[in-house]
XYZ file of C-alpha atoms in Angstrom:
349
model
C -10.504 1.240 -108.442
C -8.288 0.351 -105.500
C -9.581 -1.799 -102.664
C -8.862 -0.555 -99.145
C -5.932 -2.153 -97.395
C -7.055 -4.797 -94.952
C -9.795 -6.463 -96.975
C -8.342 -9.898 -96.226
C -8.389 -9.127 -92.531
C -11.969 -7.896 -92.745
C -12.955 -11.133 -94.481
C -11.791 -13.025 -91.393
C -13.083 -10.622 -88.754
C -16.334 -9.628 -90.486
C -17.252 -12.313 -93.030
C -20.672 -10.691 -93.551
C -19.374 -7.278 -94.583
C -19.138 -5.369 -97.813
C -17.260 -2.219 -98.837
C -18.601 0.679 -100.864
C -16.830 3.570 -102.518
C -17.645 7.254 -102.297
C -20.447 6.865 -104.853
C -22.227 4.117 -102.902
C -21.058 1.339 -105.235
C -20.085 -2.061 -103.846
C -16.380 -2.747 -104.342
C -15.846 -5.816 -102.134
C -18.028 -8.536 -100.566
C -17.153 -10.674 -97.540
C -17.036 -14.477 -98.002
C -20.194 -15.351 -96.060
C -22.259 -12.678 -97.757
C -20.876 -13.861 -101.097
C -21.950 -17.411 -100.245
C -25.416 -16.210 -99.340
C -26.035 -14.547 -102.707
C -24.541 -17.563 -104.541
C -23.524 -16.596 -108.051
C -25.178 -13.186 -108.027
C -22.615 -10.496 -108.798
C -22.687 -7.712 -106.199
C -19.430 -5.935 -106.944
C -20.048 -2.919 -109.158
C -23.699 -2.548 -108.149
C -25.092 0.326 -106.055
C -25.645 -0.663 -102.446
C -29.176 0.806 -102.497
C -29.988 -1.415 -105.454
C -28.980 -4.573 -103.578
C -30.450 -3.574 -100.202
C -33.521 -1.630 -99.157
C -32.821 0.464 -96.075
C -35.813 0.132 -93.770
C -34.444 2.273 -90.939
C -33.668 5.084 -90.881
C -36.317 5.767 -93.486
C -36.023 7.569 -96.783
C -32.402 6.702 -97.559
C -32.426 6.842 -101.336
C -29.091 8.380 -102.263
C -25.437 7.828 -101.506
C -25.285 11.197 -99.754
C -28.122 10.209 -97.398
C -26.433 6.846 -96.916
C -23.171 8.474 -95.898
C -25.037 10.761 -93.535
C -26.284 7.648 -91.703
C -22.743 6.487 -90.900
C -22.304 4.965 -87.424
C -26.067 4.674 -86.990
C -27.869 1.374 -86.476
C -29.351 0.316 -89.806
C -32.101 -2.122 -90.683
C -31.734 -3.457 -94.219
C -33.579 -5.965 -96.354
C -31.772 -7.710 -99.178
C -33.803 -7.587 -102.378
C -32.757 -11.087 -103.480
C -34.830 -14.047 -102.223
C -35.535 -14.900 -99.453
C -35.387 -11.146 -98.796
C -33.827 -11.494 -95.357
C -33.772 -8.536 -92.994
C -30.416 -7.659 -91.422
C -29.011 -5.343 -88.797
C -26.012 -3.309 -89.855
C -23.673 -0.404 -89.275
C -21.818 1.702 -91.842
C -18.335 2.999 -90.911
C -15.971 5.200 -93.008
C -12.545 3.684 -93.677
C -10.836 7.081 -93.433
C -9.091 6.841 -96.798
C -9.096 9.617 -99.356
C -11.585 7.831 -101.625
C -14.407 8.111 -99.095
C -14.809 4.329 -98.920
C -16.989 2.823 -96.207
C -17.480 -0.611 -94.639
C -20.974 -1.992 -94.003
C -21.026 -4.862 -91.533
C -24.295 -6.766 -91.225
C -25.705 -9.551 -89.046
C -28.914 -11.554 -88.705
C -29.696 -10.270 -85.221
C -32.332 -12.367 -83.483
C -33.149 -13.997 -86.833
C -29.889 -15.908 -86.903
C -31.590 -19.324 -86.713
C -33.685 -18.517 -89.770
C -30.620 -17.197 -91.542
C -28.564 -20.310 -90.845
C -31.424 -22.453 -92.124
C -32.231 -20.330 -95.184
C -28.620 -20.020 -96.340
C -27.254 -23.384 -95.097
C -24.544 -21.673 -93.065
C -22.107 -23.406 -90.716
C -19.793 -22.246 -87.944
C -17.082 -21.745 -90.586
C -19.172 -18.924 -92.060
C -18.919 -16.816 -88.899
C -16.011 -15.119 -87.194
C -14.571 -17.359 -84.498
C -15.200 -14.607 -81.932
C -18.845 -14.207 -82.949
C -21.099 -15.043 -79.989
C -23.655 -16.213 -82.519
C -21.677 -19.453 -82.757
C -22.030 -20.011 -79.028
C -25.746 -19.333 -79.283
C -26.079 -21.736 -82.181
C -24.414 -24.492 -80.186
C -26.719 -23.796 -77.241
C -29.790 -23.814 -79.470
C -28.700 -27.027 -81.140
C -28.055 -28.643 -77.762
C -31.410 -27.461 -76.446
C -33.144 -28.687 -79.590
C -31.470 -32.082 -79.267
C -32.462 -32.338 -75.604
C -36.036 -31.266 -76.350
C -36.300 -33.735 -79.233
C -34.965 -36.537 -77.050
C -37.413 -35.512 -74.332
C -40.269 -35.434 -76.840
C -39.412 -38.908 -78.126
C -39.115 -40.250 -74.591
C -42.420 -38.670 -73.626
C -44.076 -40.141 -76.720
C -42.726 -43.593 -75.820
C -43.912 -43.209 -72.239
C -47.348 -42.077 -73.369
C -47.528 -44.987 -75.793
C -46.495 -47.417 -73.080
C -49.055 -45.887 -70.730
C -51.840 -46.214 -73.307
C -50.794 -49.775 -74.059
C -50.741 -50.639 -70.351
C -54.159 -49.068 -69.871
C -55.547 -50.958 -72.847
C -54.088 -54.212 -71.566
C -55.507 -53.560 -68.108
C -58.993 -53.254 -69.597
C -58.694 -56.004 -72.232
C -59.332 -59.753 -72.132
C -56.191 -61.281 -73.630
C -57.942 -64.257 -75.271
C -60.823 -62.550 -77.066
C -59.669 -58.939 -77.292
C -62.910 -57.857 -75.659
C -63.003 -55.666 -72.592
C -62.557 -57.368 -69.243
C -64.447 -56.671 -66.011
C -62.471 -53.486 -65.350
C -63.411 -52.182 -68.770
C -67.050 -53.081 -68.122
C -67.046 -51.173 -64.835
C -65.666 -48.076 -66.563
C -68.358 -48.292 -69.258
C -71.123 -48.743 -66.694
C -69.958 -45.673 -64.781
C -70.174 -43.626 -67.983
C -73.583 -45.047 -68.895
C -75.003 -44.337 -65.431
C -73.840 -40.714 -65.439
C -74.890 -40.048 -69.059
C -78.582 -39.874 -68.084
C -79.733 -41.478 -71.334
C -81.507 -44.826 -71.809
C -79.169 -47.818 -71.835
C -79.274 -51.553 -71.194
C -77.022 -54.158 -69.615
C -77.183 -57.609 -71.191
C -75.709 -60.542 -69.254
C -74.927 -63.565 -71.444
C -73.991 -67.049 -70.277
C -73.004 -69.717 -72.799
C -75.098 -72.894 -72.683
C -73.288 -76.227 -73.100
C -69.852 -74.614 -73.120
C -68.666 -76.892 -70.298
C -69.500 -79.890 -72.484
C -67.256 -78.544 -75.245
C -64.408 -78.054 -72.787
C -64.845 -81.472 -71.165
C -65.140 -83.444 -74.400
C -62.850 -81.576 -76.812
C -60.407 -79.856 -74.458
C -59.470 -76.285 -73.608
C -58.108 -75.561 -77.072
C -61.585 -76.140 -78.486
C -63.046 -74.026 -75.688
C -60.697 -71.128 -76.468
C -61.548 -71.431 -80.152
C -65.253 -71.225 -79.344
C -64.774 -68.204 -77.063
C -62.879 -66.330 -79.783
C -65.671 -67.061 -82.253
C -68.303 -66.004 -79.711
C -66.491 -62.669 -79.282
C -66.543 -62.142 -83.064
C -70.273 -62.857 -83.186
C -71.084 -60.476 -80.354
C -69.097 -57.685 -81.993
C -70.868 -58.316 -85.288
C -74.345 -58.380 -83.728
C -73.979 -55.152 -81.745
C -73.553 -51.546 -82.807
C -70.283 -49.652 -82.891
C -71.337 -47.572 -79.882
C -72.116 -50.687 -77.793
C -69.366 -52.413 -75.795
C -68.862 -56.127 -75.238
C -66.946 -57.499 -72.254
C -65.878 -60.961 -71.209
C -66.306 -61.033 -67.436
C -65.792 -64.737 -66.717
C -64.900 -68.043 -68.339
C -68.038 -68.221 -70.498
C -69.785 -65.095 -69.238
C -70.184 -61.934 -71.289
C -71.771 -58.544 -70.698
C -72.934 -56.061 -73.306
C -73.661 -52.415 -72.539
C -76.041 -51.007 -75.145
C -76.294 -47.209 -75.237
C -79.148 -44.996 -76.440
C -81.782 -47.726 -76.232
C -85.161 -46.054 -76.678
C -87.437 -49.042 -77.210
C -87.760 -52.592 -75.921
C -87.870 -54.135 -79.374
C -84.267 -53.036 -80.007
C -83.190 -55.211 -77.087
C -85.324 -58.147 -78.166
C -83.940 -58.055 -81.704
C -80.369 -57.952 -80.379
C -81.054 -60.930 -78.108
C -82.639 -62.937 -80.919
C -79.718 -62.269 -83.268
C -77.098 -63.276 -80.703
C -78.892 -66.499 -79.744
C -79.476 -67.398 -83.389
C -75.855 -66.859 -84.405
C -74.436 -68.671 -81.375
C -76.517 -71.745 -82.161
C -74.724 -72.140 -85.510
C -72.196 -75.009 -85.027
C -68.584 -73.822 -84.682
C -66.126 -76.151 -86.495
C -62.958 -77.187 -84.673
C -60.544 -79.758 -86.068
C -63.255 -81.671 -87.900
C -65.783 -81.511 -85.070
C -68.756 -79.171 -84.669
C -68.904 -77.394 -81.321
C -72.515 -76.724 -80.377
C -73.432 -74.061 -77.868
C -76.224 -71.597 -77.253
C -76.789 -68.664 -74.928
C -79.029 -67.590 -72.099
C -79.484 -63.846 -71.795
C -80.759 -61.558 -69.072
C -81.193 -57.850 -69.718
C -81.934 -54.855 -67.539
C -83.118 -51.697 -69.294
C -82.587 -48.319 -67.637
C -84.878 -45.500 -68.719
C -84.060 -42.146 -67.079
C -87.537 -40.849 -67.910
C -89.294 -43.806 -66.291
C -91.217 -44.005 -62.992
C -88.007 -44.410 -60.949
C -86.048 -41.836 -62.917
C -85.186 -39.855 -59.806
C -83.095 -42.731 -58.460
C -79.762 -43.407 -60.143
C -78.996 -47.131 -60.295
C -75.772 -48.428 -58.854
C -73.445 -50.679 -60.777
C -73.989 -53.575 -58.381
C -77.771 -53.204 -58.642
C -77.613 -53.228 -62.438
C -75.510 -56.379 -62.579
C -77.629 -58.057 -59.914
C -80.845 -57.317 -61.818
C -79.317 -58.566 -65.066
C -78.241 -61.760 -63.258
C -81.792 -62.277 -61.990
C -83.081 -62.068 -65.563
C -80.259 -64.373 -66.758
C -81.124 -67.097 -64.242
C -84.753 -66.786 -65.242
C -83.663 -67.550 -68.806
C -81.626 -70.543 -67.600
C -84.614 -71.941 -65.739
C -86.897 -71.297 -68.696
C -84.999 -73.879 -70.728
C -81.927 -71.934 -71.939
C -81.447 -70.301 -75.349
C -83.794 -67.697 -73.917
C -83.722 -63.936 -73.502
C -85.423 -62.414 -70.460
C -85.939 -58.730 -69.717
C -85.757 -57.894 -66.041
C -88.847 -56.930 -64.056
C -89.134 -56.645 -60.246
C -91.478 -59.651 -60.113
C -88.613 -61.925 -61.136
C -87.114 -61.559 -57.657
C -89.973 -63.534 -56.159
C -90.370 -67.294 -56.224
C -87.135 -68.415 -54.580
C -84.988 -65.546 -55.814
C -86.101 -65.810 -59.440
C -85.369 -69.496 -59.967
C -88.638 -69.950 -61.835
C -89.219 -68.626 -65.363
C -91.190 -65.386 -65.728
C -94.925 -65.868 -66.075
C -95.507 -63.135 -68.652
C -94.638 -63.577 -72.331
C -93.847 -59.877 -72.353
C -90.608 -60.541 -70.501
C -89.277 -63.777 -71.998
C -88.693 -65.202 -75.430
C -86.790 -67.976 -77.160
């Protein structure tokens, strides 16, 4: 068996080629194709045993294979990962009837490079596939850099938004966060409540023990309010010692009363600070919005809600503090609700 002259040149110009003799047997394999099949021996094997010809169809013999010379072929290698190639079969013109089959990945070159761990050294230097690979790699690098930058920008944006809506001392929402929650609650058209809370005796803690003690108390108050509300409720710090809770899906008054009792009870537990007990309490005013109620056709405004909750809060203050008052229109009488409510149904300690 004599190899055609020029095999070394073909290895350089067409590293993914192989040569077959007149019987359709492989007699030489190009270096890249040899690398792709690793240690599998191709020389001496029939071409139609190594490859399945997909197009043109029904090529099952060497005679049919030779008849397809100079036609565009689609072949699938039978060895894993069973890659599909494009190819063309050309006679060498020698007396033995040898032919050269040159193959390429076609549009699947990226998969081929990945599957077979190929580099630019595995392609002919004139192969435009190399240029395409460089362009793809450059585009991929640019897209990855863009993706990372976009992720950082999105993260920074989310962090900035969170900071804009967060009280830095307690980690609760601030007034901006409260306003966003109230807008959602108003448009949801389900029962909800707004609970205004003012700490009793907090000024005394600040004046006697200093601002460090006051900050310590506020952080503890935030922890208590989180613990005594549901996951779907939101707690906001809207002033120095002023807090607002938005409670969603409130279907009965007793839910509000229980929440108020728990918060007042827990806030009256002394808060230790550097060997001293800080004693505070809370006055609470709550407005409850019921979309199915008598005034259900009128959507409340945010300012009206907060104003009504403030009216109930000041009623609690004037009732002796450590008190929870539910808003009712009658509280706006008697010098703008400076007197405690007359009905036990709207106030409790």
